[in-house]
DNA sequence: TGACGATGTTACCGATCGGTACGTATGATC
DNA sequence: GATCATACGTACCGATCGGTAACATCGTCA
């Protein structure tokens, strides 16, 4: 950055021209599909069409790259989760159920791999791993958001309902990878409706 | 086995005197607590107080040892799951809820690591891994058992109820490792009761 | 006693792991 | 056209991975 003309660089302020972004994308795909521990950095850079030093110029370690992958994953998650806000404004229940319906479909597709954030927690039991920290922080946020939604839909016991819905969500993530097309995720919407109904009536 | 006196060997018919059993126990503990991929065979034999050749005399490979670990895990699971049969004979609902209550307690303990079988599926996405095969077969059995229990308790839609309960179970396994003591698993029993009630009434 | 099966010891294999030292191409600026 | 920072590639590091060969030791039972 040699002095003048600060607006010469486009949107990206931090130095991330191309290689880093390609690595991100490759890591995202490989980490999600195969698991973080199962994928070596060599495989990532090969898939990205770059070399190892390029990876370590943009990311401090494989663990940090994994954490970055999860940050990207979380951002994408919220986009999907909050998509119902536009289609069903002022209707918390419809917003929530829109996500549940989409999830139920995805989770009954063969090759479904569940939630990248939950999977990372399974892969790294130790509290100190950076990837796990990202995942746990996200799940706390998700839980709080669910409570808010349950309150908005007039639940008599919003915390309990939110707990129940969260259990259903995590159960869907897990059993989606366990069972194929006719897995228990097919009943997710019906069961969630029952819980909501019982908590509102 | 040199001919005569076939009853000379005690209970264990297969050759498994001591080393193999110690390996089994060490593997079970380490695989469960830290994950299969995270544990090397060196660590297992060290913990077991044996050496690597002893491991490979009893188990063909690390993958096979992992599968054996899951077979042991499954056996232990069924013991816990079916424990309600004795305390509540002829009462499917009470049998099931006994397991749910115990699980809810365990899953809200710090350091809880979820279900070893589900975790293995997360660690090994590929269909060909022996450990994954064991886990998937078990989950299918569990699902069938849940359907039978739901029928026995007079559910109007046993498959849907069983699906819902299975989602709650898997959700508890997962969120037990995500949240600490005040995790959503604390509401497991209440939520399960709601689902059962709604499916029977 | 002697033979055998199971276990322990030591040293090693090729492959892959995450990570890095160091030289080279590129592209804008003066 | 010389300069200089940036970005990239070649080649390599030590450590660890799962797995094995060869041999010594021990206890058991005939």
Coordinates of C-alpha atoms (C1' of nucleotides) in Angstrom, one line a residue:
Chain A
X1 CA 0.0 0.0 0.0
X2 CA 2.3 2.8 -1.2
X3 CA 0.6 5.9 0.1
X4 CA -1.9 7.6 -2.2
X5 CA -5.0 6.2 -3.9
X6 CA -6.4 4.2 -1.0
X7 CA -9.5 3.3 -3.0
X8 CA -7.5 1.5 -5.6
X9 CA -8.1 -1.8 -3.9
X10 CA -11.6 -3.1 -4.5
X11 CA -13.9 -4.6 -1.9
X12 CA -11.4 -6.8 -0.1
X13 CA -9.3 -4.7 2.2
X14 CA -7.2 -7.6 3.6
X15 CA -4.8 -9.2 1.2
X16 CA -6.8 -12.1 -0.3
X17 CA -6.5 -12.0 -4.0
X18 CA -7.2 -15.5 -5.2
X19 CA -5.2 -18.3 -3.7
X20 CA -6.7 -17.9 -0.3
X21 CA -10.2 -17.9 -1.6
X22 CA -9.6 -21.0 -3.7
X23 CA -8.2 -22.8 -0.6
X24 CA -11.3 -21.7 1.4
X25 CA -13.6 -23.2 -1.1
X26 CA -11.7 -26.4 -1.5
X27 CA -11.4 -26.8 2.3
X28 CA -15.1 -26.1 2.8
X29 CA -16.1 -28.9 0.3
X30 CA -13.5 -31.4 1.5
X31 CA -13.9 -30.8 5.2
X32 CA -17.6 -31.0 5.0
X33 CA -17.9 -34.1 2.8
X34 CA -15.0 -36.1 4.3
X35 CA -14.5 -34.7 7.8
X36 CA -11.7 -32.4 9.0
X37 CA -9.4 -35.1 10.4
X38 CA -9.8 -37.2 7.3
X39 CA -8.5 -34.5 5.0
X40 CA -4.8 -33.6 4.8
X41 CA -3.6 -30.1 3.8
X42 CA -2.0 -31.7 0.7
X43 CA -5.4 -32.7 -0.6
X44 CA -6.8 -29.3 0.0
X45 CA -4.1 -27.4 -1.9
X46 CA -4.2 -30.0 -4.8
X47 CA -8.0 -29.5 -5.1
X48 CA -7.6 -25.8 -4.9
X49 CA -4.8 -25.8 -7.6
X50 CA -2.3 -24.1 -5.4
X51 CA 0.6 -25.2 -3.2
X52 CA 1.1 -25.7 0.5
X53 CA 3.1 -22.5 1.2
X54 CA 0.2 -20.5 -0.2
X55 CA -2.1 -22.1 2.4
X56 CA 0.2 -21.2 5.3
X57 CA 0.6 -17.7 4.1
X58 CA -3.1 -17.1 4.5
X59 CA -3.8 -19.4 7.4
X60 CA -1.7 -20.0 10.5
X61 CA -2.4 -23.8 10.7
X62 CA -4.7 -26.5 9.6
X63 CA -6.7 -26.0 12.8
X64 CA -7.1 -22.3 12.0
X65 CA -8.2 -23.1 8.5
X66 CA -10.8 -25.5 10.0
X67 CA -12.0 -22.8 12.3
X68 CA -12.3 -20.5 9.3
X69 CA -14.2 -23.1 7.4
X70 CA -16.7 -23.3 10.3
X71 CA -17.1 -19.5 10.4
X72 CA -18.0 -19.7 6.7
X73 CA -20.3 -22.6 7.4
X74 CA -22.1 -20.7 10.1
X75 CA -22.6 -17.7 7.9
X76 CA -24.2 -19.9 5.3
X77 CA -26.3 -21.6 7.9
X78 CA -27.9 -18.3 9.1
X79 CA -28.7 -17.3 5.6
X80 CA -30.8 -20.5 5.2
X81 CA -32.2 -20.4 8.7
X82 CA -33.4 -16.8 8.5
X83 CA -34.7 -17.1 4.9
X84 CA -38.2 -17.4 6.2
X85 CA -38.1 -13.9 7.5
X86 CA -38.7 -12.5 4.1
X87 CA -41.3 -15.0 2.9
X88 CA -43.2 -15.0 6.3
X89 CA -42.7 -11.7 8.1
X90 CA -44.3 -11.4 11.5
X91 CA -44.9 -15.1 11.6
X92 CA -42.3 -16.8 13.8
X93 CA -43.9 -20.2 13.4
X94 CA -44.0 -20.1 9.7
X95 CA -40.4 -18.9 9.6
X96 CA -39.2 -21.8 11.7
X97 CA -41.2 -24.4 9.9
X98 CA -39.9 -23.2 6.5
X99 CA -36.4 -24.1 7.7
X100 CA -37.6 -27.4 9.1
X101 CA -39.2 -28.3 5.8
X102 CA -36.1 -27.6 3.9
X103 CA -33.9 -29.5 6.3
X104 CA -36.2 -32.5 6.3
X105 CA -35.8 -32.7 2.5
X106 CA -32.0 -32.3 2.6
X107 CA -31.6 -34.8 5.4
X108 CA -33.4 -37.5 3.5
X109 CA -31.1 -37.2 0.5
X110 CA -28.5 -39.8 0.1
X111 CA -25.0 -38.6 0.9
X112 CA -26.2 -36.1 3.4
X113 CA -23.5 -35.3 5.9
X114 CA -25.3 -33.4 8.7
X115 CA -24.2 -30.2 10.3
X116 CA -20.6 -29.3 9.8
X117 CA -20.5 -27.6 13.1
X118 CA -21.9 -30.5 15.1
X119 CA -19.6 -32.9 13.2
X120 CA -16.5 -30.8 14.1
X121 CA -17.5 -31.1 17.8
X122 CA -17.6 -34.9 17.4
X123 CA -14.3 -34.9 15.7
X124 CA -12.6 -32.7 18.3
X125 CA -13.6 -33.6 21.9
X126 CA -11.0 -31.3 23.4
X127 CA -12.3 -27.9 24.5
X128 CA -9.2 -26.1 23.3
X129 CA -9.5 -26.8 19.6
X130 CA -10.3 -23.5 17.7
X131 CA -12.8 -25.3 15.4
X132 CA -14.7 -26.6 18.4
X133 CA -14.9 -23.1 19.9
X134 CA -16.5 -21.8 16.8
X135 CA -19.0 -24.6 16.8
X136 CA -20.0 -24.3 20.4
X137 CA -20.4 -20.5 20.2
X138 CA -22.7 -21.0 17.2
X139 CA -24.8 -23.6 18.9
X140 CA -25.4 -21.3 21.9
X141 CA -26.5 -18.6 19.5
X142 CA -28.8 -21.0 17.8
X143 CA -30.4 -22.0 21.0
X144 CA -31.0 -18.4 22.0
X145 CA -32.5 -17.7 18.6
X146 CA -34.9 -20.7 19.0
X147 CA -36.0 -19.4 22.4
X148 CA -36.8 -16.0 20.9
X149 CA -38.8 -17.6 18.1
X150 CA -40.7 -19.8 20.6
X151 CA -41.5 -16.8 22.7
X152 CA -42.7 -14.9 19.5
X153 CA -45.0 -17.8 18.6
X154 CA -46.6 -17.6 22.1
X155 CA -45.3 -20.8 23.7
X156 CA -46.3 -21.4 27.3
X157 CA -42.8 -22.7 28.0
X158 CA -40.5 -21.3 25.4
X159 CA -37.3 -22.8 26.9
X160 CA -38.7 -26.3 26.9
X161 CA -40.1 -26.0 23.4
X162 CA -36.8 -24.5 22.2
X163 CA -35.0 -27.4 23.8
X164 CA -37.3 -29.9 22.1
X165 CA -36.9 -28.3 18.7
X166 CA -33.1 -28.2 19.1
X167 CA -33.1 -31.9 20.0
X168 CA -35.1 -32.5 16.8
X169 CA -32.7 -30.5 14.8
X170 CA -29.6 -32.2 16.0
X171 CA -31.3 -35.5 15.8
X172 CA -32.0 -34.8 12.1
X173 CA -28.4 -33.8 11.4
X174 CA -27.2 -37.1 12.9
X175 CA -29.8 -39.5 11.7
X176 CA -29.7 -37.9 8.2
X177 CA -26.3 -39.5 7.8
X178 CA -27.3 -42.7 9.4
X179 CA -30.4 -43.6 7.5
X180 CA -30.9 -43.1 3.8
X181 CA -34.0 -41.8 2.0
X182 CA -36.6 -43.2 4.4
X183 CA -34.9 -42.0 7.6
X184 CA -36.7 -40.6 10.6
X185 CA -36.0 -37.1 9.3
X186 CA -39.1 -37.6 7.1
X187 CA -41.2 -37.2 10.2
X188 CA -39.4 -34.1 11.4
X189 CA -42.1 -31.6 10.3
X190 CA -45.0 -33.6 11.7
X191 CA -43.3 -34.1 15.0
X192 CA -42.2 -30.5 15.3
X193 CA -45.8 -29.4 14.7
X194 CA -47.0 -31.7 17.5
X195 CA -44.5 -30.1 19.9
X196 CA -45.4 -26.6 19.0
X197 CA -49.1 -27.4 19.1
X198 CA -48.8 -28.9 22.6
X199 CA -46.8 -25.9 23.8
X200 CA -49.2 -23.3 22.5
X201 CA -52.6 -24.8 23.2
Chain B
X1 CA -6.7 -77.5 20.3
X2 CA -4.8 -80.9 20.4
X3 CA -7.7 -83.3 20.2
X4 CA -9.1 -84.7 23.5
X5 CA -10.5 -82.8 26.5
X6 CA -12.5 -80.1 24.7
X7 CA -13.9 -78.8 28.0
X8 CA -10.5 -77.9 29.2
X9 CA -10.9 -74.4 28.0
X10 CA -13.1 -72.3 30.3
X11 CA -15.8 -70.0 29.2
X12 CA -14.0 -68.3 26.3
X13 CA -14.0 -70.6 23.4
X14 CA -12.1 -68.3 21.1
X15 CA -8.4 -67.8 21.9
X16 CA -8.5 -64.6 24.0
X17 CA -6.6 -65.1 27.3
X18 CA -5.5 -61.7 28.4
X19 CA -3.7 -59.4 26.1
X20 CA -6.5 -59.2 23.6
X21 CA -8.9 -58.3 26.4
X22 CA -6.7 -55.6 27.8
X23 CA -6.4 -54.1 24.3
X24 CA -10.2 -54.2 23.9
X25 CA -10.7 -52.3 27.2
X26 CA -8.1 -49.7 26.4
X27 CA -9.4 -49.2 22.9
X28 CA -13.0 -48.9 24.2
X29 CA -12.1 -46.2 26.6
X30 CA -9.7 -44.3 24.3
X31 CA -11.9 -44.6 21.2
X32 CA -15.0 -43.4 23.0
X33 CA -13.4 -40.5 24.9
X34 CA -11.1 -39.1 22.1
X35 CA -12.5 -40.5 18.9
X36 CA -11.3 -43.3 16.7
X37 CA -9.3 -41.2 14.3
X38 CA -7.6 -39.2 17.1
X39 CA -6.2 -42.4 18.7
X40 CA -3.2 -44.2 17.3
X41 CA -2.5 -47.9 17.9
X42 CA 0.6 -47.0 19.8
X43 CA -1.5 -45.2 22.4
X44 CA -3.8 -48.1 22.7
X45 CA -1.1 -50.7 23.4
X46 CA 0.7 -48.4 25.8
X47 CA -2.5 -47.9 27.8
X48 CA -3.2 -51.6 27.7
X49 CA 0.3 -52.4 28.8
X50 CA 1.1 -54.6 25.8
X51 CA 2.9 -54.1 22.5
X52 CA 1.9 -53.6 19.0
X53 CA 2.5 -57.1 17.7
X54 CA 0.1 -58.4 20.4
X55 CA -2.6 -56.1 19.0
X56 CA -2.1 -57.4 15.4
X57 CA -2.1 -61.0 16.6
X58 CA -5.7 -60.5 17.8
X59 CA -7.0 -57.9 15.4
X60 CA -6.4 -57.7 11.7
X61 CA -6.2 -53.9 11.6
X62 CA -7.0 -50.8 13.4
X63 CA -10.3 -50.6 11.4
X64 CA -11.2 -54.0 12.6
X65 CA -10.4 -53.2 16.2
X66 CA -12.7 -50.1 15.8
X67 CA -15.5 -52.3 14.5
X68 CA -15.0 -54.7 17.5
X69 CA -15.1 -51.7 19.8
X70 CA -18.4 -50.8 18.4
X71 CA -19.8 -54.3 18.7
X72 CA -18.9 -54.2 22.4
X73 CA -20.4 -50.8 22.6
X74 CA -23.6 -52.0 21.1
X75 CA -23.9 -54.9 23.5
X76 CA -23.5 -52.5 26.4
X77 CA -26.1 -50.2 24.9
X78 CA -28.7 -52.9 24.7
X79 CA -28.1 -53.9 28.3
X80 CA -28.9 -50.3 29.4
X81 CA -31.7 -49.8 26.9
X82 CA -33.5 -53.0 27.9
X83 CA -33.0 -52.7 31.6
X84 CA -36.5 -51.4 32.0
X85 CA -37.9 -54.7 31.0
X86 CA -37.2 -56.1 34.5
X87 CA -38.4 -53.1 36.5
X88 CA -41.4 -52.4 34.4
X89 CA -42.6 -55.7 32.7
X90 CA -45.7 -55.4 30.4
X91 CA -45.3 -51.6 30.4
X92 CA -43.6 -50.5 27.2
X93 CA -44.0 -46.8 27.9
X94 CA -42.3 -47.1 31.4
X95 CA -39.5 -49.2 29.9
X96 CA -38.8 -46.6 27.3
X97 CA -39.0 -43.7 29.7
X98 CA -36.7 -45.4 32.1
X99 CA -34.0 -45.3 29.4
X100 CA -34.8 -41.7 28.5
X101 CA -34.5 -40.6 32.1
X102 CA -31.1 -42.2 32.5
X103 CA -29.9 -40.8 29.2
X104 CA -31.1 -37.3 30.1
X105 CA -29.0 -37.4 33.3
X106 CA -25.9 -38.7 31.6
X107 CA -26.1 -36.3 28.7
X108 CA -26.2 -33.3 31.0
X109 CA -23.0 -34.4 32.7
X110 CA -19.8 -32.5 31.7
X111 CA -17.5 -34.5 29.6
X112 CA -20.3 -36.5 28.0
X113 CA -19.3 -37.8 24.6
X114 CA -22.6 -38.9 23.1
X115 CA -23.1 -42.3 21.3
X116 CA -20.0 -44.1 20.2
X117 CA -21.9 -45.6 17.3
X118 CA -23.2 -42.3 16.0
X119 CA -19.8 -40.6 16.5
X120 CA -18.2 -43.4 14.4
X121 CA -20.5 -42.6 11.5
X122 CA -19.5 -38.9 11.7
X123 CA -15.9 -39.9 11.7
X124 CA -16.2 -42.2 8.8
X125 CA -18.4 -40.9 6.0
X126 CA -17.4 -43.7 3.6
X127 CA -19.9 -46.6 3.4
X128 CA -17.1 -49.2 3.2
X129 CA -15.6 -48.7 6.6
X130 CA -16.2 -51.7 8.9
X131 CA -16.9 -49.5 11.9
X132 CA -19.6 -47.6 10.0
X133 CA -21.3 -50.8 8.9
X134 CA -21.6 -51.9 12.6
X135 CA -23.0 -48.6 13.6
X136 CA -25.6 -48.4 10.8
X137 CA -26.8 -51.9 11.3
X138 CA -27.3 -51.1 15.0
X139 CA -29.3 -47.9 14.3
X140 CA -31.6 -49.8 12.0
X141 CA -32.2 -52.4 14.8
X142 CA -32.8 -49.6 17.3
X143 CA -35.3 -48.0 15.0
X144 CA -37.2 -51.2 14.6
X145 CA -37.2 -51.7 18.3
X146 CA -38.6 -48.3 18.9
X147 CA -41.4 -49.0 16.4
X148 CA -42.3 -52.1 18.3
X149 CA -42.3 -50.3 21.6
X150 CA -44.5 -47.6 20.2
X151 CA -47.0 -50.2 18.9
X152 CA -47.0 -51.8 22.3
X153 CA -47.9 -48.6 24.0
X154 CA -50.8 -48.1 21.7
X155 CA -49.6 -45.3 19.4
X156 CA -51.9 -44.2 16.6
X157 CA -48.9 -43.7 14.3
X158 CA -46.1 -45.9 15.7
X159 CA -43.7 -45.2 12.9
X160 CA -44.0 -41.4 13.2
X161 CA -43.7 -41.6 17.0
X162 CA -40.7 -43.9 16.7
X163 CA -39.2 -41.4 14.3
X164 CA -39.8 -38.6 16.7
X165 CA -38.3 -40.4 19.6
X166 CA -35.3 -41.5 17.6
X167 CA -34.7 -37.9 16.6
X168 CA -34.9 -36.9 20.2
X169 CA -32.4 -39.6 21.1
X170 CA -29.9 -38.7 18.5
X171 CA -30.4 -35.0 19.3
X172 CA -29.6 -35.8 22.9
X173 CA -26.4 -37.6 22.0
X174 CA -25.2 -34.7 19.9
X175 CA -26.3 -31.8 22.1
X176 CA -25.0 -33.5 25.2
X177 CA -21.5 -32.9 23.9
X178 CA -22.3 -29.4 22.7
X179 CA -23.9 -27.9 25.8
X180 CA -22.8 -28.5 29.3
X181 CA -24.9 -29.1 32.3
X182 CA -27.9 -26.9 31.3
X183 CA -28.1 -28.3 27.8
X184 CA -31.4 -29.1 26.0
X185 CA -31.1 -32.7 27.1
X186 CA -32.6 -31.5 30.4
X187 CA -36.0 -31.3 28.6
X188 CA -35.7 -34.6 26.9
X189 CA -38.1 -36.4 29.2
X190 CA -40.8 -33.7 29.2
X191 CA -40.7 -33.4 25.4
X192 CA -40.8 -37.2 24.9
X193 CA -43.8 -37.4 27.1
X194 CA -45.5 -34.7 25.1
X195 CA -44.9 -36.7 21.8
X196 CA -46.1 -39.9 23.3
X197 CA -49.2 -38.2 24.8
X198 CA -50.1 -36.6 21.5
X199 CA -49.7 -39.9 19.7
X200 CA -51.8 -42.0 22.1
X201 CA -54.7 -39.6 22.9
Chain C
dT1 C1' 11.6 -83.2 29.8
dG2 C1' 10.1 -81.4 25.7
dA3 C1' 7.1 -79.3 22.6
dC4 C1' 3.8 -75.7 21.8
dG5 C1' 1.1 -71.6 21.8
dA6 C1' 0.7 -67.1 23.4
dT7 C1' 3.2 -63.0 24.7
dG8 C1' 7.0 -59.7 25.0
dT9 C1' 11.1 -57.2 22.8
dT10 C1' 13.4 -54.7 19.5
dA11 C1' 14.0 -52.7 15.4
dC12 C1' 12.2 -51.5 11.4
dC13 C1' 9.1 -50.5 7.0
dG14 C1' 6.9 -47.2 3.5
dA15 C1' 3.5 -43.7 3.6
dT16 C1' 1.7 -39.6 5.1
dC17 C1' 1.2 -36.1 8.4
dG18 C1' 1.5 -30.8 9.3
dG19 C1' 4.7 -27.3 8.4
dT20 C1' 8.8 -24.5 6.4
dA21 C1' 13.3 -22.6 4.1
dC22 C1' 14.3 -20.5 0.1
dG23 C1' 14.5 -19.2 -4.6
dT24 C1' 11.5 -17.4 -8.5
dA25 C1' 7.9 -15.1 -11.2
dT26 C1' 4.9 -11.0 -11.6
dG27 C1' 3.2 -6.5 -11.7
dA28 C1' 2.8 -1.9 -10.4
dT29 C1' 5.6 2.4 -9.3
dC30 C1' 9.3 5.8 -9.9
Chain D
dG1 C1' 14.2 0.3 -17.3
dA2 C1' 15.5 -0.5 -12.4
dT3 C1' 13.2 -1.3 -8.1
dC4 C1' 10.6 -3.6 -4.8
dA5 C1' 6.9 -5.8 -2.5
dT6 C1' 3.8 -9.4 -3.2
dA7 C1' 2.4 -14.0 -4.5
dC8 C1' 3.8 -18.4 -5.8
dG9 C1' 6.4 -23.0 -6.5
dT10 C1' 10.2 -26.6 -5.6
dA11 C1' 12.0 -29.2 -2.5
dC12 C1' 12.5 -30.6 1.8
dC13 C1' 11.9 -31.2 7.2
dG14 C1' 11.1 -34.1 11.5
dA15 C1' 7.3 -36.6 13.4
dT16 C1' 4.0 -39.8 13.4
dC17 C1' 0.9 -42.9 11.1
dG18 C1' -0.6 -48.1 10.6
dG19 C1' 1.7 -52.4 10.2
dT20 C1' 5.5 -56.2 10.3
dA21 C1' 9.8 -59.3 10.7
dA22 C1' 12.6 -61.9 13.7
dC23 C1' 13.7 -63.6 17.9
dA24 C1' 13.5 -64.3 23.1
dT25 C1' 10.6 -65.8 27.0
dC26 C1' 7.1 -67.8 29.6
dG27 C1' 3.5 -71.2 31.2
dT28 C1' 1.0 -75.3 30.3
dC29 C1' 0.3 -79.9 29.4
dA30 C1' 1.6 -84.3 27.6

